[in-house]
PDB file of C-alpha atoms in Angstrom:
ATOM      1  CA  UNK A   1      48.593  10.319  71.237  1.00  0.00           C
ATOM      2  CA  UNK A   2      46.378   9.692  68.206  1.00  0.00           C
ATOM      3  CA  UNK A   3      44.297   6.508  68.381  1.00  0.00           C
ATOM      4  CA  UNK A   4      42.778   4.743  65.343  1.00  0.00           C
ATOM      5  CA  UNK A   5      44.976   6.917  63.171  1.00  0.00           C
ATOM      6  CA  UNK A   6      46.970   6.206  60.021  1.00  0.00           C
ATOM      7  CA  UNK A   7      49.940   8.024  58.556  1.00  0.00           C
ATOM      8  CA  UNK A   8      48.785   8.616  54.965  1.00  0.00           C
ATOM      9  CA  UNK A   9      51.370  11.062  53.627  1.00  0.00           C
ATOM     10  CA  UNK A  10      54.858  12.236  54.523  1.00  0.00           C
ATOM     11  CA  UNK A  11      56.905  15.114  53.151  1.00  0.00           C
ATOM     12  CA  UNK A  12      60.240  16.596  54.144  1.00  0.00           C
ATOM     13  CA  UNK A  13      63.391  15.119  55.617  1.00  0.00           C
ATOM     14  CA  UNK A  14      65.090  14.464  58.963  1.00  0.00           C
ATOM     15  CA  UNK A  15      64.697  17.565  61.084  1.00  0.00           C
ATOM     16  CA  UNK A  16      61.797  18.902  59.029  1.00  0.00           C
ATOM     17  CA  UNK A  17      58.987  16.391  58.500  1.00  0.00           C
ATOM     18  CA  UNK A  18      55.363  17.145  57.635  1.00  0.00           C
ATOM     19  CA  UNK A  19      53.087  14.175  58.330  1.00  0.00           C
ATOM     20  CA  UNK A  20      49.449  13.822  57.359  1.00  0.00           C
ATOM     21  CA  UNK A  21      47.417  11.859  59.898  1.00  0.00           C
ATOM     22  CA  UNK A  22      44.029  10.453  58.911  1.00  0.00           C
ATOM     23  CA  UNK A  23      41.361   9.387  61.406  1.00  0.00           C
ATOM     24  CA  UNK A  24      37.613   8.894  60.930  1.00  0.00           C
ATOM     25  CA  UNK A  25      37.640  10.752  57.612  1.00  0.00           C
ATOM     26  CA  UNK A  26      39.475  13.760  59.016  1.00  0.00           C
ATOM     27  CA  UNK A  27      43.035  14.790  58.235  1.00  0.00           C
ATOM     28  CA  UNK A  28      45.564  16.662  60.316  1.00  0.00           C
ATOM     29  CA  UNK A  29      49.026  17.881  59.371  1.00  0.00           C
ATOM     30  CA  UNK A  30      51.790  17.615  61.927  1.00  0.00           C
ATOM     31  CA  UNK A  31      55.214  19.278  61.719  1.00  0.00           C
ATOM     32  CA  UNK A  32      58.019  17.426  63.492  1.00  0.00           C
ATOM     33  CA  UNK A  33      61.751  16.895  63.305  1.00  0.00           C
ATOM     34  CA  UNK A  34      62.113  13.291  64.405  1.00  0.00           C
ATOM     35  CA  UNK A  35      60.223  10.052  63.796  1.00  0.00           C
ATOM     36  CA  UNK A  36      60.681   6.916  65.899  1.00  0.00           C
ATOM     37  CA  UNK A  37      59.531   3.913  63.865  1.00  0.00           C
ATOM     38  CA  UNK A  38      58.590   1.197  66.354  1.00  0.00           C
ATOM     39  CA  UNK A  39      56.243  -1.119  64.484  1.00  0.00           C
ATOM     40  CA  UNK A  40      56.824  -4.053  66.814  1.00  0.00           C
ATOM     41  CA  UNK A  41      55.771  -7.612  66.143  1.00  0.00           C
ATOM     42  CA  UNK A  42      53.265 -10.247  67.163  1.00  0.00           C
ATOM     43  CA  UNK A  43      53.625 -13.777  68.553  1.00  0.00           C
ATOM     44  CA  UNK A  44      53.061 -16.663  66.176  1.00  0.00           C
ATOM     45  CA  UNK A  45      49.698 -18.376  66.664  1.00  0.00           C
ATOM     46  CA  UNK A  46      50.776 -22.005  66.833  1.00  0.00           C
ATOM     47  CA  UNK A  47      49.057 -25.370  67.131  1.00  0.00           C
ATOM     48  CA  UNK A  48      52.319 -27.220  67.605  1.00  0.00           C
ATOM     49  CA  UNK A  49      53.099 -29.217  70.768  1.00  0.00           C
ATOM     50  CA  UNK A  50      49.367 -29.681  71.530  1.00  0.00           C
ATOM     51  CA  UNK A  51      48.893 -25.964  72.176  1.00  0.00           C
ATOM     52  CA  UNK A  52      45.203 -25.186  72.676  1.00  0.00           C
ATOM     53  CA  UNK A  53      44.375 -28.694  73.876  1.00  0.00           C
ATOM     54  CA  UNK A  54      45.239 -28.261  77.556  1.00  0.00           C
ATOM     55  CA  UNK A  55      45.358 -25.163  79.829  1.00  0.00           C
ATOM     56  CA  UNK A  56      48.739 -26.266  81.169  1.00  0.00           C
ATOM     57  CA  UNK A  57      50.264 -25.576  77.741  1.00  0.00           C
ATOM     58  CA  UNK A  58      50.874 -21.829  77.349  1.00  0.00           C
ATOM     59  CA  UNK A  59      52.938 -19.403  75.321  1.00  0.00           C
ATOM     60  CA  UNK A  60      55.706 -17.308  76.877  1.00  0.00           C
ATOM     61  CA  UNK A  61      53.463 -14.238  76.981  1.00  0.00           C
ATOM     62  CA  UNK A  62      50.645 -16.209  78.603  1.00  0.00           C
ATOM     63  CA  UNK A  63      53.088 -17.419  81.252  1.00  0.00           C
ATOM     64  CA  UNK A  64      54.027 -13.778  81.881  1.00  0.00           C
ATOM     65  CA  UNK A  65      50.367 -13.057  82.624  1.00  0.00           C
ATOM     66  CA  UNK A  66      50.107 -16.016  84.994  1.00  0.00           C
ATOM     67  CA  UNK A  67      53.199 -14.861  86.873  1.00  0.00           C
ATOM     68  CA  UNK A  68      51.885 -11.299  87.145  1.00  0.00           C
ATOM     69  CA  UNK A  69      48.485 -12.433  88.447  1.00  0.00           C
ATOM     70  CA  UNK A  70      49.871 -15.171  90.739  1.00  0.00           C
ATOM     71  CA  UNK A  71      47.847 -17.820  88.956  1.00  0.00           C
ATOM     72  CA  UNK A  72      47.245 -20.821  91.285  1.00  0.00           C
ATOM     73  CA  UNK A  73      48.660 -23.062  88.537  1.00  0.00           C
ATOM     74  CA  UNK A  74      52.095 -21.568  89.206  1.00  0.00           C
ATOM     75  CA  UNK A  75      51.953 -22.203  92.939  1.00  0.00           C
ATOM     76  CA  UNK A  76      50.907 -25.825  92.421  1.00  0.00           C
ATOM     77  CA  UNK A  77      53.481 -26.651  89.747  1.00  0.00           C
ATOM     78  CA  UNK A  78      56.283 -28.999  90.729  1.00  0.00           C
ATOM     79  CA  UNK A  79      57.810 -29.203  87.255  1.00  0.00           C
ATOM     80  CA  UNK A  80      57.960 -26.924  84.216  1.00  0.00           C
ATOM     81  CA  UNK A  81      59.203 -27.437  80.665  1.00  0.00           C
ATOM     82  CA  UNK A  82      60.099 -24.708  78.186  1.00  0.00           C
ATOM     83  CA  UNK A  83      60.409 -25.423  74.442  1.00  0.00           C
ATOM     84  CA  UNK A  84      62.370 -22.929  72.371  1.00  0.00           C
ATOM     85  CA  UNK A  85      62.223 -22.008  68.674  1.00  0.00           C
ATOM     86  CA  UNK A  86      58.531 -22.800  68.217  1.00  0.00           C
ATOM     87  CA  UNK A  87      57.898 -21.822  64.608  1.00  0.00           C
ATOM     88  CA  UNK A  88      61.210 -20.031  64.108  1.00  0.00           C
ATOM     89  CA  UNK A  89      64.542 -21.111  62.613  1.00  0.00           C
ATOM     90  CA  UNK A  90      62.605 -23.350  60.255  1.00  0.00           C
ATOM     91  CA  UNK A  91      62.310 -23.166  56.447  1.00  0.00           C
ATOM     92  CA  UNK A  92      59.205 -20.928  56.466  1.00  0.00           C
ATOM     93  CA  UNK A  93      60.712 -18.663  59.162  1.00  0.00           C
ATOM     94  CA  UNK A  94      64.489 -19.059  59.092  1.00  0.00           C
ATOM     95  CA  UNK A  95      65.256 -16.166  61.430  1.00  0.00           C
ATOM     96  CA  UNK A  96      65.994 -16.187  65.171  1.00  0.00           C
ATOM     97  CA  UNK A  97      63.581 -13.950  67.083  1.00  0.00           C
ATOM     98  CA  UNK A  98      66.496 -12.932  69.374  1.00  0.00           C
ATOM     99  CA  UNK A  99      64.486 -12.330  72.545  1.00  0.00           C
ATOM    100  CA  UNK A 100      63.059 -15.775  73.311  1.00  0.00           C
ATOM    101  CA  UNK A 101      66.020 -17.374  75.089  1.00  0.00           C
ATOM    102  CA  UNK A 102      66.442 -14.461  77.488  1.00  0.00           C
ATOM    103  CA  UNK A 103      62.665 -14.312  78.067  1.00  0.00           C
ATOM    104  CA  UNK A 104      62.522 -18.029  78.856  1.00  0.00           C
ATOM    105  CA  UNK A 105      65.478 -17.910  81.223  1.00  0.00           C
ATOM    106  CA  UNK A 106      63.970 -14.888  83.009  1.00  0.00           C
ATOM    107  CA  UNK A 107      60.755 -16.851  83.555  1.00  0.00           C
ATOM    108  CA  UNK A 108      62.641 -19.971  84.635  1.00  0.00           C
ATOM    109  CA  UNK A 109      64.538 -17.938  87.242  1.00  0.00           C
ATOM    110  CA  UNK A 110      61.279 -16.396  88.465  1.00  0.00           C
ATOM    111  CA  UNK A 111      59.790 -19.871  88.901  1.00  0.00           C
ATOM    112  CA  UNK A 112      62.917 -20.985  90.775  1.00  0.00           C
ATOM    113  CA  UNK A 113      62.648 -17.914  92.984  1.00  0.00           C
ATOM    114  CA  UNK A 114      59.068 -18.829  93.907  1.00  0.00           C
ATOM    115  CA  UNK A 115      59.783 -22.525  94.322  1.00  0.00           C
ATOM    116  CA  UNK A 116      63.493 -23.472  94.449  1.00  0.00           C
ATOM    117  CA  UNK A 117      62.550 -27.175  94.468  1.00  0.00           C
ATOM    118  CA  UNK A 118      60.701 -26.955  91.130  1.00  0.00           C
ATOM    119  CA  UNK A 119      62.182 -29.115  88.385  1.00  0.00           C
ATOM    120  CA  UNK A 120      62.682 -26.919  85.312  1.00  0.00           C
ATOM    121  CA  UNK A 121      63.787 -28.074  81.874  1.00  0.00           C
ATOM    122  CA  UNK A 122      64.597 -25.865  78.897  1.00  0.00           C
ATOM    123  CA  UNK A 123      64.574 -27.705  75.566  1.00  0.00           C
ATOM    124  CA  UNK A 124      66.580 -25.638  73.125  1.00  0.00           C
ATOM    125  CA  UNK A 125      68.330 -25.715  69.776  1.00  0.00           C
ATOM    126  CA  UNK A 126      70.924 -23.033  70.579  1.00  0.00           C
ATOM    127  CA  UNK A 127      70.945 -20.774  73.620  1.00  0.00           C
ATOM    128  CA  UNK A 128      71.243 -17.204  72.347  1.00  0.00           C
ATOM    129  CA  UNK A 129      71.451 -14.914  75.361  1.00  0.00           C
ATOM    130  CA  UNK A 130      73.138 -11.908  73.801  1.00  0.00           C
ATOM    131  CA  UNK A 131      75.773  -9.817  75.573  1.00  0.00           C
ATOM    132  CA  UNK A 132      75.588  -9.628  79.347  1.00  0.00           C
ATOM    133  CA  UNK A 133      72.382 -11.664  79.300  1.00  0.00           C
ATOM    134  CA  UNK A 134      74.774 -14.601  79.251  1.00  0.00           C
ATOM    135  CA  UNK A 135      75.005 -14.077  83.030  1.00  0.00           C
ATOM    136  CA  UNK A 136      71.331 -15.039  83.266  1.00  0.00           C
ATOM    137  CA  UNK A 137      72.103 -18.319  81.503  1.00  0.00           C
ATOM    138  CA  UNK A 138      74.939 -18.966  83.944  1.00  0.00           C
ATOM    139  CA  UNK A 139      72.681 -18.168  86.913  1.00  0.00           C
ATOM    140  CA  UNK A 140      69.979 -20.531  85.642  1.00  0.00           C
ATOM    141  CA  UNK A 141      72.525 -23.352  85.333  1.00  0.00           C
ATOM    142  CA  UNK A 142      73.791 -22.676  88.846  1.00  0.00           C
ATOM    143  CA  UNK A 143      70.252 -22.782  90.242  1.00  0.00           C
ATOM    144  CA  UNK A 144      69.554 -26.179  88.744  1.00  0.00           C
ATOM    145  CA  UNK A 145      67.665 -25.402  85.544  1.00  0.00           C
ATOM    146  CA  UNK A 146      68.336 -28.317  83.196  1.00  0.00           C
ATOM    147  CA  UNK A 147      69.076 -27.532  79.540  1.00  0.00           C
ATOM    148  CA  UNK A 148      68.477 -30.273  76.951  1.00  0.00           C
ATOM    149  CA  UNK A 149      69.419 -29.629  73.359  1.00  0.00           C
ATOM    150  CA  UNK A 150      67.303 -30.940  70.491  1.00  0.00           C
ATOM    151  CA  UNK A 151      67.719 -30.867  66.720  1.00  0.00           C
ATOM    152  CA  UNK A 152      65.240 -29.760  64.074  1.00  0.00           C
ATOM    153  CA  UNK A 153      64.855 -33.295  62.745  1.00  0.00           C
ATOM    154  CA  UNK A 154      64.217 -34.724  66.242  1.00  0.00           C
ATOM    155  CA  UNK A 155      61.932 -32.194  67.870  1.00  0.00           C
ATOM    156  CA  UNK A 156      60.296 -32.807  71.274  1.00  0.00           C
ATOM    157  CA  UNK A 157      56.958 -34.618  71.332  1.00  0.00           C
ATOM    158  CA  UNK A 158      54.092 -33.719  73.660  1.00  0.00           C
ATOM    159  CA  UNK A 159      51.451 -36.213  74.823  1.00  0.00           C
ATOM    160  CA  UNK A 160      48.341 -35.892  76.948  1.00  0.00           C
ATOM    161  CA  UNK A 161      47.768 -39.274  78.562  1.00  0.00           C
ATOM    162  CA  UNK A 162      45.546 -40.203  81.530  1.00  0.00           C
ATOM    163  CA  UNK A 163      45.521 -36.606  82.721  1.00  0.00           C
ATOM    164  CA  UNK A 164      49.293 -36.364  82.550  1.00  0.00           C
ATOM    165  CA  UNK A 165      51.229 -33.847  80.448  1.00  0.00           C
ATOM    166  CA  UNK A 166      54.253 -35.678  79.045  1.00  0.00           C
ATOM    167  CA  UNK A 167      57.170 -34.355  77.000  1.00  0.00           C
ATOM    168  CA  UNK A 168      59.552 -36.691  75.185  1.00  0.00           C
ATOM    169  CA  UNK A 169      62.931 -35.539  73.909  1.00  0.00           C
ATOM    170  CA  UNK A 170      66.258 -37.113  72.969  1.00  0.00           C
ATOM    171  CA  UNK A 171      68.895 -36.147  75.539  1.00  0.00           C
ATOM    172  CA  UNK A 172      71.805 -34.853  73.449  1.00  0.00           C
ATOM    173  CA  UNK A 173      74.411 -35.907  76.025  1.00  0.00           C
ATOM    174  CA  UNK A 174      73.480 -39.557  76.514  1.00  0.00           C
ATOM    175  CA  UNK A 175      71.782 -39.936  73.133  1.00  0.00           C
ATOM    176  CA  UNK A 176      68.732 -41.600  74.670  1.00  0.00           C
ATOM    177  CA  UNK A 177      65.054 -40.623  74.878  1.00  0.00           C
ATOM    178  CA  UNK A 178      63.857 -38.916  78.038  1.00  0.00           C
ATOM    179  CA  UNK A 179      60.251 -38.578  79.181  1.00  0.00           C
ATOM    180  CA  UNK A 180      59.374 -35.648  81.414  1.00  0.00           C
ATOM    181  CA  UNK A 181      56.087 -35.365  83.287  1.00  0.00           C
ATOM    182  CA  UNK A 182      55.335 -31.694  83.774  1.00  0.00           C
ATOM    183  CA  UNK A 183      52.685 -29.446  85.308  1.00  0.00           C
ATOM    184  CA  UNK A 184      53.433 -26.562  82.954  1.00  0.00           C
ATOM    185  CA  UNK A 185      54.643 -26.315  79.367  1.00  0.00           C
ATOM    186  CA  UNK A 186      55.721 -22.921  78.005  1.00  0.00           C
ATOM    187  CA  UNK A 187      56.248 -22.424  74.275  1.00  0.00           C
ATOM    188  CA  UNK A 188      58.622 -19.729  72.983  1.00  0.00           C
ATOM    189  CA  UNK A 189      56.780 -18.868  69.779  1.00  0.00           C
ATOM    190  CA  UNK A 190      58.350 -16.904  66.933  1.00  0.00           C
ATOM    191  CA  UNK A 191      57.991 -13.136  66.652  1.00  0.00           C
ATOM    192  CA  UNK A 192      56.098 -12.234  63.461  1.00  0.00           C
ATOM    193  CA  UNK A 193      57.004  -8.823  61.972  1.00  0.00           C
ATOM    194  CA  UNK A 194      54.299  -6.202  61.508  1.00  0.00           C
ATOM    195  CA  UNK A 195      55.278  -5.790  57.876  1.00  0.00           C
ATOM    196  CA  UNK A 196      54.345  -2.245  56.799  1.00  0.00           C
ATOM    197  CA  UNK A 197      55.755  -1.533  53.352  1.00  0.00           C
ATOM    198  CA  UNK A 198      53.977   1.817  53.016  1.00  0.00           C
ATOM    199  CA  UNK A 199      55.511   3.135  56.225  1.00  0.00           C
ATOM    200  CA  UNK A 200      58.927   1.823  55.192  1.00  0.00           C
ATOM    201  CA  UNK A 201      58.588   3.592  51.834  1.00  0.00           C
ATOM    202  CA  UNK A 202      57.540   6.862  53.454  1.00  0.00           C
ATOM    203  CA  UNK A 203      60.724   6.990  55.523  1.00  0.00           C
ATOM    204  CA  UNK A 204      62.916   5.142  52.995  1.00  0.00           C
ATOM    205  CA  UNK A 205      63.696   2.471  55.581  1.00  0.00           C
ATOM    206  CA  UNK A 206      64.413  -0.927  54.015  1.00  0.00           C
ATOM    207  CA  UNK A 207      62.715  -4.144  55.116  1.00  0.00           C
ATOM    208  CA  UNK A 208      64.901  -7.212  55.389  1.00  0.00           C
ATOM    209  CA  UNK A 209      63.992 -10.462  53.653  1.00  0.00           C
ATOM    210  CA  UNK A 210      61.892 -11.551  56.671  1.00  0.00           C
ATOM    211  CA  UNK A 211      59.811  -8.353  56.748  1.00  0.00           C
ATOM    212  CA  UNK A 212      61.385  -6.647  59.763  1.00  0.00           C
TER     213      UNK A 212
END
């Protein structure tokens, strides 16, 4: 493991690579046969849906932390709302991040496990639980998680009013507005690629139009 280190030169081919690692002004050559390129991504920093204005409004990753640390907020919550596609599948970021729906449903099921009486709403544009993850979607429906579809031109609205956290959305089935009072709002923010053109060029790996 090399910390604070950059790959500055690469020679060779699959099975016979020679990498130059640079760290604190020093260089080291490393011979290896295989390279795993796992550059990852980062969550979008959003201000949408009143994020940052109230501690009850969190991102998916922040909710993970609260679940892992048994945050008292979770134990007290009687209702939770999840909003999908925050900052993705829009003109500036047209791609689907592919992991958000499964992540949200996992967290919704965990909340149901801790408090089966909790009212949970997932506001989505399309549910994309790939492959056998579709079983998670089915399980969430069976356990009473309510899915409400919204469109890009009629996105949910979030209000903070008299200490209440309110979410308004048009119910796609009845075609009428619905107001939900919630104790917790989780935002599924887009995954932003760690665009690294130099690394891609070293290994001759193409980036797609979104930078992944």
